[in-house]
mmCIF file of C-alpha atoms in Angstrom:
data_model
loop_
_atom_site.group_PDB
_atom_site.id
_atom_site.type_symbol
_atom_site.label_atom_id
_atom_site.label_comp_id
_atom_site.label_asym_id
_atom_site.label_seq_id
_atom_site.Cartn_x
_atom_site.Cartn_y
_atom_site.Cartn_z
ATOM 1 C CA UNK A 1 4.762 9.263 -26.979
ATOM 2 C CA UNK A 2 1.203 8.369 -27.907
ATOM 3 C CA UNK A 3 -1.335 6.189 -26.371
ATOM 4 C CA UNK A 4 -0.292 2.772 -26.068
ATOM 5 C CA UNK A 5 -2.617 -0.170 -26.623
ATOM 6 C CA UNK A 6 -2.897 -3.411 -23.790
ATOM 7 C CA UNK A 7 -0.468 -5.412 -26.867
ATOM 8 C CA UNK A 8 1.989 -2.551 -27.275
ATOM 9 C CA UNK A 9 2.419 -2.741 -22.884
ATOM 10 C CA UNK A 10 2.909 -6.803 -22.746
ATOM 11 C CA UNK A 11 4.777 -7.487 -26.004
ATOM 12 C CA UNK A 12 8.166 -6.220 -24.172
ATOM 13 C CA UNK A 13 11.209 -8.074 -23.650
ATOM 14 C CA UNK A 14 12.500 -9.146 -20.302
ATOM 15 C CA UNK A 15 8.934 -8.860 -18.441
ATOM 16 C CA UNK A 16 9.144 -8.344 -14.556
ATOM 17 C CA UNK A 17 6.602 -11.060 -13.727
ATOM 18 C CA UNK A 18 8.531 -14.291 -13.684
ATOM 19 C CA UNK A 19 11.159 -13.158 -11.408
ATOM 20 C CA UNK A 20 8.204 -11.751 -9.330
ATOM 21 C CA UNK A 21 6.148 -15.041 -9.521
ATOM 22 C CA UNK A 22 9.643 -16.885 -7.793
ATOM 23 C CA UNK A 23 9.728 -13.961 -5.678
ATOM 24 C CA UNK A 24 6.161 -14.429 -4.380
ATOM 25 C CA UNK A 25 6.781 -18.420 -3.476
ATOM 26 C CA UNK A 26 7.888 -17.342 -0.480
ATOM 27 C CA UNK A 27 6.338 -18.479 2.994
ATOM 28 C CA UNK A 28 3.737 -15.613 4.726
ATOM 29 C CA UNK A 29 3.220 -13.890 0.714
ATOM 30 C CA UNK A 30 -0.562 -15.102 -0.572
ATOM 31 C CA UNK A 31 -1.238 -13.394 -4.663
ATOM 32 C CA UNK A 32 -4.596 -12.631 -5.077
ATOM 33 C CA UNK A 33 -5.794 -13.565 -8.904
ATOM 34 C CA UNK A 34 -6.205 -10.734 -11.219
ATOM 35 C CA UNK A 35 -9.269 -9.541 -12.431
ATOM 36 C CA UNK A 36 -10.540 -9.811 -15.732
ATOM 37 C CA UNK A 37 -10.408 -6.179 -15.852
ATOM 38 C CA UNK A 38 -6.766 -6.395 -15.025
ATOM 39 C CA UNK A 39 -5.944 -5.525 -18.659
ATOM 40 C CA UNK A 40 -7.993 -2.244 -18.277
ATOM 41 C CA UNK A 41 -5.981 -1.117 -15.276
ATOM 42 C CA UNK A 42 -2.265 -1.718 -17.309
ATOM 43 C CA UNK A 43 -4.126 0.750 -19.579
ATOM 44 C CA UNK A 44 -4.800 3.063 -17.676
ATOM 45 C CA UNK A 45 -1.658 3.423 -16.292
ATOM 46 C CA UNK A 46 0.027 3.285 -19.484
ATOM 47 C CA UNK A 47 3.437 1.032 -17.886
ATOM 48 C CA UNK A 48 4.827 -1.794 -19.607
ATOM 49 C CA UNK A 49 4.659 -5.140 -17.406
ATOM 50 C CA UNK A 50 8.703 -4.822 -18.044
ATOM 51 C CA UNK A 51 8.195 -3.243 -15.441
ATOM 52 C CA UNK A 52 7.123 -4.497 -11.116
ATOM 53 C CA UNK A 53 4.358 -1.658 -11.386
ATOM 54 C CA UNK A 54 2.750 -3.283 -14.785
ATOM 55 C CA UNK A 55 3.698 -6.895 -13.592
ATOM 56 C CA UNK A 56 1.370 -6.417 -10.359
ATOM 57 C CA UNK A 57 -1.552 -4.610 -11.889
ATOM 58 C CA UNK A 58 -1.941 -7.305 -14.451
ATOM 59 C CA UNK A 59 -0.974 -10.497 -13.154
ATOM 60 C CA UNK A 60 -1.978 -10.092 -9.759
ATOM 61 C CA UNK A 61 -5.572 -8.571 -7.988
ATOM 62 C CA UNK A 62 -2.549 -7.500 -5.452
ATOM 63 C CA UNK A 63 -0.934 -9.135 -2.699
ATOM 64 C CA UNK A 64 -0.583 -9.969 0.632
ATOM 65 C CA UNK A 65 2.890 -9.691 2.088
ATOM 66 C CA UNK A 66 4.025 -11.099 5.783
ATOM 67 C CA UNK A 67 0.322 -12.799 6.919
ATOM 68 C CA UNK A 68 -1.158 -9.568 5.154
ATOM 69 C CA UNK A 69 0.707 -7.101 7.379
ATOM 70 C CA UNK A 70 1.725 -5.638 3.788
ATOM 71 C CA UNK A 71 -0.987 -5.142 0.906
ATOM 72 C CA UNK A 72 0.824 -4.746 -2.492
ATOM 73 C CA UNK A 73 -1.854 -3.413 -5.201
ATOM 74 C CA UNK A 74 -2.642 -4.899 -8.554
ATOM 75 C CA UNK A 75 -5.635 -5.103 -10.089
ATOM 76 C CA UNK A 76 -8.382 -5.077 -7.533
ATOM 77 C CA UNK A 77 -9.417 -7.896 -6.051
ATOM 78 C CA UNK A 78 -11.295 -9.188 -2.581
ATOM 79 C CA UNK A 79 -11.883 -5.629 -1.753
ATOM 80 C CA UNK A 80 -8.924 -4.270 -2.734
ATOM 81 C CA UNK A 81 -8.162 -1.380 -5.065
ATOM 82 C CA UNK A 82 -6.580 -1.476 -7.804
ATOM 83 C CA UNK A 83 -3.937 0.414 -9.141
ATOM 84 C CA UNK A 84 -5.240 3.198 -11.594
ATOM 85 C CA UNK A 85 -8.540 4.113 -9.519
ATOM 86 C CA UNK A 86 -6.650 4.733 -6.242
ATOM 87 C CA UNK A 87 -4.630 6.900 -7.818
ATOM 88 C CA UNK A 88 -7.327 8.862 -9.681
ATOM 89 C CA UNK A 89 -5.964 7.588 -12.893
ATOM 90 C CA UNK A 90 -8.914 7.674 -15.749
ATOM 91 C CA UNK A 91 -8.249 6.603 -19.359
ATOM 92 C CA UNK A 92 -5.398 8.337 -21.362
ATOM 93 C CA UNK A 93 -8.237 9.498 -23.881
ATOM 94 C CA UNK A 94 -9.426 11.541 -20.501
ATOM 95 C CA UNK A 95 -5.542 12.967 -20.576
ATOM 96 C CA UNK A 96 -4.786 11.429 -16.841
ATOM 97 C CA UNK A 97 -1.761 13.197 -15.253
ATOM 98 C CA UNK A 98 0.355 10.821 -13.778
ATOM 99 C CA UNK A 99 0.228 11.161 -10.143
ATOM 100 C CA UNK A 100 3.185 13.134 -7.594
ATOM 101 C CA UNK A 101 2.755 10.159 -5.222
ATOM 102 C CA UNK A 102 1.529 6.946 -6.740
ATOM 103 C CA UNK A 103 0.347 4.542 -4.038
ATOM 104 C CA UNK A 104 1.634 1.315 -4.268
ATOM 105 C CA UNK A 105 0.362 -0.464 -1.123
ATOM 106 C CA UNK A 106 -0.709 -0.568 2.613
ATOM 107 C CA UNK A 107 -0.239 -1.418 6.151
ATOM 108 C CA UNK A 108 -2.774 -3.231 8.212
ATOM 109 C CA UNK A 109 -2.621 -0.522 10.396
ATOM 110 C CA UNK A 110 -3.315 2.130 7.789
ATOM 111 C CA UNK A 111 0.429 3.153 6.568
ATOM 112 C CA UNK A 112 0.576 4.165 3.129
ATOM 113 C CA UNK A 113 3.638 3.131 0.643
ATOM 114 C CA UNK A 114 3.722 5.290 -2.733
ATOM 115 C CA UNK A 115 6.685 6.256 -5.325
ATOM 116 C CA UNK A 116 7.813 9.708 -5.466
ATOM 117 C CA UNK A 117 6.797 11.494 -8.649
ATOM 118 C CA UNK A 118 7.782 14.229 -7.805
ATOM 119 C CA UNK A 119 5.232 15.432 -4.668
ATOM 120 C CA UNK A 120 7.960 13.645 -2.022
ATOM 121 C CA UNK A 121 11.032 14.383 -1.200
ATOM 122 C CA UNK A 122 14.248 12.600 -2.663
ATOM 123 C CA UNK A 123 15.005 11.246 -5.798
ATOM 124 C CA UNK A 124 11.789 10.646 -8.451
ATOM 125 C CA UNK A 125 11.185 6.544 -8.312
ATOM 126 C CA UNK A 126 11.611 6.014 -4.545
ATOM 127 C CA UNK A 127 9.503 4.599 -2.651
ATOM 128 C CA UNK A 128 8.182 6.381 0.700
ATOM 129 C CA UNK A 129 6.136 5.300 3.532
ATOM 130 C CA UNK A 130 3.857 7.546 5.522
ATOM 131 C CA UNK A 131 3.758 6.311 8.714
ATOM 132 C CA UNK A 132 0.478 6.271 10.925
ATOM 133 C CA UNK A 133 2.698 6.320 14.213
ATOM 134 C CA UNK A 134 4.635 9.797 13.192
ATOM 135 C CA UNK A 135 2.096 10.767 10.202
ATOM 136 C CA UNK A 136 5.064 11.800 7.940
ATOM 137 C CA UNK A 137 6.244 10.153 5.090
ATOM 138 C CA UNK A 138 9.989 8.275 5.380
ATOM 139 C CA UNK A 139 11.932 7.103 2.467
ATOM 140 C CA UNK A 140 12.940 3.846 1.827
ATOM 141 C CA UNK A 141 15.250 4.627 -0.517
ATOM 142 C CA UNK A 142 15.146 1.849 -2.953
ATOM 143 C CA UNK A 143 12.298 1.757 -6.095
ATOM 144 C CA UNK A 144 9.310 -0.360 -6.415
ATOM 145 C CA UNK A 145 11.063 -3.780 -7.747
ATOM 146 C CA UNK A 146 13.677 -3.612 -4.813
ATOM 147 C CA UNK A 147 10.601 -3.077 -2.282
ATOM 148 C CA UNK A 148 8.658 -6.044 -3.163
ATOM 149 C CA UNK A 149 12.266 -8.252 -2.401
ATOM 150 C CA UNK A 150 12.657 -6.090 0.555
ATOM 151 C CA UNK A 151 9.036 -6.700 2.076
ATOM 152 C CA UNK A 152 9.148 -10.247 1.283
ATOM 153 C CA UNK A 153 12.903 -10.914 2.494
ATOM 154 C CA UNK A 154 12.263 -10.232 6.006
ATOM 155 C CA UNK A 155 12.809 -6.442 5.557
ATOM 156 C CA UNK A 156 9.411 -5.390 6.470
ATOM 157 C CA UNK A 157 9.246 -7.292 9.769
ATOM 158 C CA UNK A 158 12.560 -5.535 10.772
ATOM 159 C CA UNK A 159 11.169 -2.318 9.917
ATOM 160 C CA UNK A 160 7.735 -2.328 11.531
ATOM 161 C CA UNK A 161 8.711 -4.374 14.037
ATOM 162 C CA UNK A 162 7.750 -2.160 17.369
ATOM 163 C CA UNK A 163 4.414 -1.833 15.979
ATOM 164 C CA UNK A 164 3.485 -5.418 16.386
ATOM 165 C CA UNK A 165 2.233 -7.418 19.288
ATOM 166 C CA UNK A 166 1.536 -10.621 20.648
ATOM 167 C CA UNK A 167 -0.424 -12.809 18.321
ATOM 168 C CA UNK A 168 -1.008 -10.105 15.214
ATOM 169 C CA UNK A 169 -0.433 -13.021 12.935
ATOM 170 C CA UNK A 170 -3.696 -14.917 14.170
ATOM 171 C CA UNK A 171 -5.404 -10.944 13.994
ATOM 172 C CA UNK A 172 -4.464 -10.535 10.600
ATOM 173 C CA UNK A 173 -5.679 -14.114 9.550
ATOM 174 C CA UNK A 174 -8.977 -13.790 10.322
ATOM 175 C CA UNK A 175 -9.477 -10.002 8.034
ATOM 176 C CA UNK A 176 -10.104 -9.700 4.703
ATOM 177 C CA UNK A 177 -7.789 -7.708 2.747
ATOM 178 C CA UNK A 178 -10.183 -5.086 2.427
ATOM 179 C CA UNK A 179 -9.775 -3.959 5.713
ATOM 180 C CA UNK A 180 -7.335 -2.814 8.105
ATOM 181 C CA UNK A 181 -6.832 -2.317 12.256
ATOM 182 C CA UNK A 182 -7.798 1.128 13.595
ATOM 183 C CA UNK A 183 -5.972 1.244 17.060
ATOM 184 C CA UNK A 184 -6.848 3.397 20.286
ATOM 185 C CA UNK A 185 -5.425 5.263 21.489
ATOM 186 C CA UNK A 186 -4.045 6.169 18.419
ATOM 187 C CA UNK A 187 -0.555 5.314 17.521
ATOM 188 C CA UNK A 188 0.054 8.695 16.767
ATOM 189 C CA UNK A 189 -1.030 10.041 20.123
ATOM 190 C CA UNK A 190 1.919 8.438 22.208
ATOM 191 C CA UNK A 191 -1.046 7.628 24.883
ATOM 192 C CA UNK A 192 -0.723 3.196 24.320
ATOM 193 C CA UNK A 193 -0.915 2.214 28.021
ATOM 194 C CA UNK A 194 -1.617 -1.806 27.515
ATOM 195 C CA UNK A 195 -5.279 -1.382 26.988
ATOM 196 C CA UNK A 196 -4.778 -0.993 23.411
ATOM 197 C CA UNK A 197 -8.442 -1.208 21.135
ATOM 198 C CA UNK A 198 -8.156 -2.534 17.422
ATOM 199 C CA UNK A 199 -11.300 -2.515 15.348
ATOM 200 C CA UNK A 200 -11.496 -3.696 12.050
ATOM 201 C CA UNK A 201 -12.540 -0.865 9.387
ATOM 202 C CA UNK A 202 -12.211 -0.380 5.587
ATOM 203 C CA UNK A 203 -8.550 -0.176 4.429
ATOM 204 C CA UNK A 204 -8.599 2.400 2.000
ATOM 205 C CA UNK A 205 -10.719 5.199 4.397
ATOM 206 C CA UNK A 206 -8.074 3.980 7.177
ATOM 207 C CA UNK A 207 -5.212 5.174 5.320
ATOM 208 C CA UNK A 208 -6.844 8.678 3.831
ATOM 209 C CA UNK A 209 -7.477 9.082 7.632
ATOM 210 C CA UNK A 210 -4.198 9.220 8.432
ATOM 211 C CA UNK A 211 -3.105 10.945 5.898
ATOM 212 C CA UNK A 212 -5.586 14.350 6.326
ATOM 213 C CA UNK A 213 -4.382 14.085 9.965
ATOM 214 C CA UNK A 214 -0.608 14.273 8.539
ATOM 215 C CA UNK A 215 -1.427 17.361 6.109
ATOM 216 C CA UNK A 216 -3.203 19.218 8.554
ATOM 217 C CA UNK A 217 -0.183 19.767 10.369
ATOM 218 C CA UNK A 218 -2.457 19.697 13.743
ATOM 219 C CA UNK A 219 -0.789 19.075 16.981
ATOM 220 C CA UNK A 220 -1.774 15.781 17.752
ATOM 221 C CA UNK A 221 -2.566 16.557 21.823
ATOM 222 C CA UNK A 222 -5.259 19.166 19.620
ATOM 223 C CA UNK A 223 -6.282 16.050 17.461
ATOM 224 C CA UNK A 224 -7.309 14.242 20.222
ATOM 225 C CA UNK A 225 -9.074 16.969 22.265
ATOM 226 C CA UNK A 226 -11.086 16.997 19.302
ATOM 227 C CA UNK A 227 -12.073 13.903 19.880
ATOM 228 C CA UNK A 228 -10.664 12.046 16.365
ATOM 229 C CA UNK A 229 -10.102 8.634 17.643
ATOM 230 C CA UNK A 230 -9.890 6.537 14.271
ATOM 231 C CA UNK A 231 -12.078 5.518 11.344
ATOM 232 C CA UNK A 232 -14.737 3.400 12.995
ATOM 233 C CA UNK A 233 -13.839 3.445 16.879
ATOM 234 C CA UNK A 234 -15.616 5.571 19.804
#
């Protein structure tokens, strides 16, 4: 298949963004407006908006699930990244390889969500989460159109409900979606004795924390005699 232009990716029958538009009503869920360069980012990730992927990067600048617990990307927008540049995606002139984990949101607490193409375990379209409690990835086991209902049905506050605490809604109110909490003692550590520290720090550098503590495969008791305490907190 060759390159396909911004008309060739919109013109398509039964597009995803109505029924996600209804699906966004919902009390807690906040859509950021796209971008103008919203059509650039469908581009370069060469979907059809038939589908939730293409519906979010151009309709939306992404979007804030659950009091902005959950960060769905789109198009960039308020400090957010968009789509194609988080996951390293250039223009299909430059021959971009579609990535084995395409990252499709965040946590405020720097948890990464991403489909499976083929880097995760599983089936290919699933969506994972790599948690920055355990620092593996767990699978959801649903694609990216049944996560959006999922997160916005009550599903996500089931799901990450033991990492919350009293009055996170008012904490996550007053940060922009560009950023995220760093807690210490890290979650990861086991070490939360009540005198938990969260400090607000950039999103994106939050969650690539995390992860390159994941793929090191370091102990985490070794982790913290190192003295890696978080993006942003001594």
């Amino acid at each position: 298949m060759g390159i396909r232009t911004v008309s060739d990716l919109t013109q398509v029958d039964d597009p995803a963004w109505p029924t996600l538009a209804r699906m966004f009503q919902r009390p807690g869920v906040e859509v950021l407006a796209p971008p103008e360069w919203a059509p650039e980012v469908l581009y370069r990730l060469q979907i059809t908006t038939r589908s939730t992927l293409g519906a979010l990067a151009l309709y939306t600048g992404g979007v804030l699930v659950d009091h902005g617990w959950l960060r769905l990307l789109g198009g960039g927008a308020y400090g957010l990244p968009d789509l194609a540049t988080i996951n390293g995606l250039g223009t299909p002139e430059e021959g971009a390889v579609a990535p084995q984990r395409l990252v499709v949101a965040f946590d405020v607490l720097g948890g990464t969500f991403a489909v499976n193409g083929g880097g995760l375990p599983g089936p290919l379209g699933d969506v994972h989460y790599f948690a920055p409690d355990t620092l593996e990835w767990h699978v959801l086991g649903f694609g990216l159109g049944a996560f959006a209902e999922w997160a916005v049905s009550g599903g996500l506050s089931e799901y990450v409900a033991d990492l919350r605490w009293p009055g996170w809604v008012d904490d996550l109110e007053a940060l922009p979606p560009s950023q995220g909490l760093s807690v210490y003692p890290p979650l990861w550590s086991g070490q939360g004795n009540g005198s938990t520290k969260r400090s607000p720090v950039p999103l994106d550098g939050l969650a690539a924390w995390h992860q390159e503590l994941g793929e090191r495969m370091t102990p985490f008791a070794d982790a913290a005699a190192e003295g890696e305490t978080g993006p942003g907190v001594r």
